[in-house]
């Protein structure tokens, strides 16, 4: 089942936006790091 876009968006518009933004940045940084690691392992 797919999540409703509205539900996802509402999560990021909650009062705790500061900590949520940090969590999102950490998730993106972790994803990018993992991507780099995966690419380096393929060589």
Coordinates of C-alpha atoms in Angstrom, one line a residue:
X1 CA 0.0 0.0 0.0
X2 CA 1.2 3.5 -0.8
X3 CA 1.2 6.2 1.9
X4 CA -1.0 9.2 1.2
X5 CA 1.2 12.2 0.3
X6 CA -0.7 14.4 2.7
X7 CA 0.2 12.2 5.6
X8 CA 3.9 12.3 4.8
X9 CA 3.9 16.1 4.5
X10 CA 2.1 16.6 7.8
X11 CA 4.9 14.9 9.6
X12 CA 7.3 17.6 8.5
X13 CA 5.1 20.5 9.4
X14 CA 4.8 19.6 13.1
X15 CA 5.9 22.0 15.9
X16 CA 9.1 20.0 16.4
X17 CA 10.4 21.0 13.1
X18 CA 13.8 21.9 14.3
X19 CA 14.7 18.4 15.6
X20 CA 12.9 16.9 12.6
X21 CA 15.0 18.9 10.2
X22 CA 18.1 17.6 11.9
X23 CA 16.9 14.1 11.7
X24 CA 16.2 14.5 8.0
X25 CA 19.6 15.9 7.4
X26 CA 21.2 13.0 9.2
X27 CA 19.2 10.6 7.2
X28 CA 20.2 12.2 3.9
X29 CA 23.9 12.3 5.0
X30 CA 23.7 8.7 6.0
X31 CA 22.1 7.8 2.7
X32 CA 24.8 9.7 0.7
X33 CA 27.6 8.1 2.7
X34 CA 26.1 4.6 2.1
X35 CA 25.8 5.4 -1.6
X36 CA 29.5 6.4 -1.7
X37 CA 30.5 3.2 0.2
X38 CA 28.5 1.0 -2.2
X39 CA 30.0 2.6 -5.3
X40 CA 33.6 2.3 -3.9
X41 CA 32.9 -1.4 -3.2
X42 CA 31.9 -2.1 -6.7
X43 CA 35.1 -0.9 -8.2

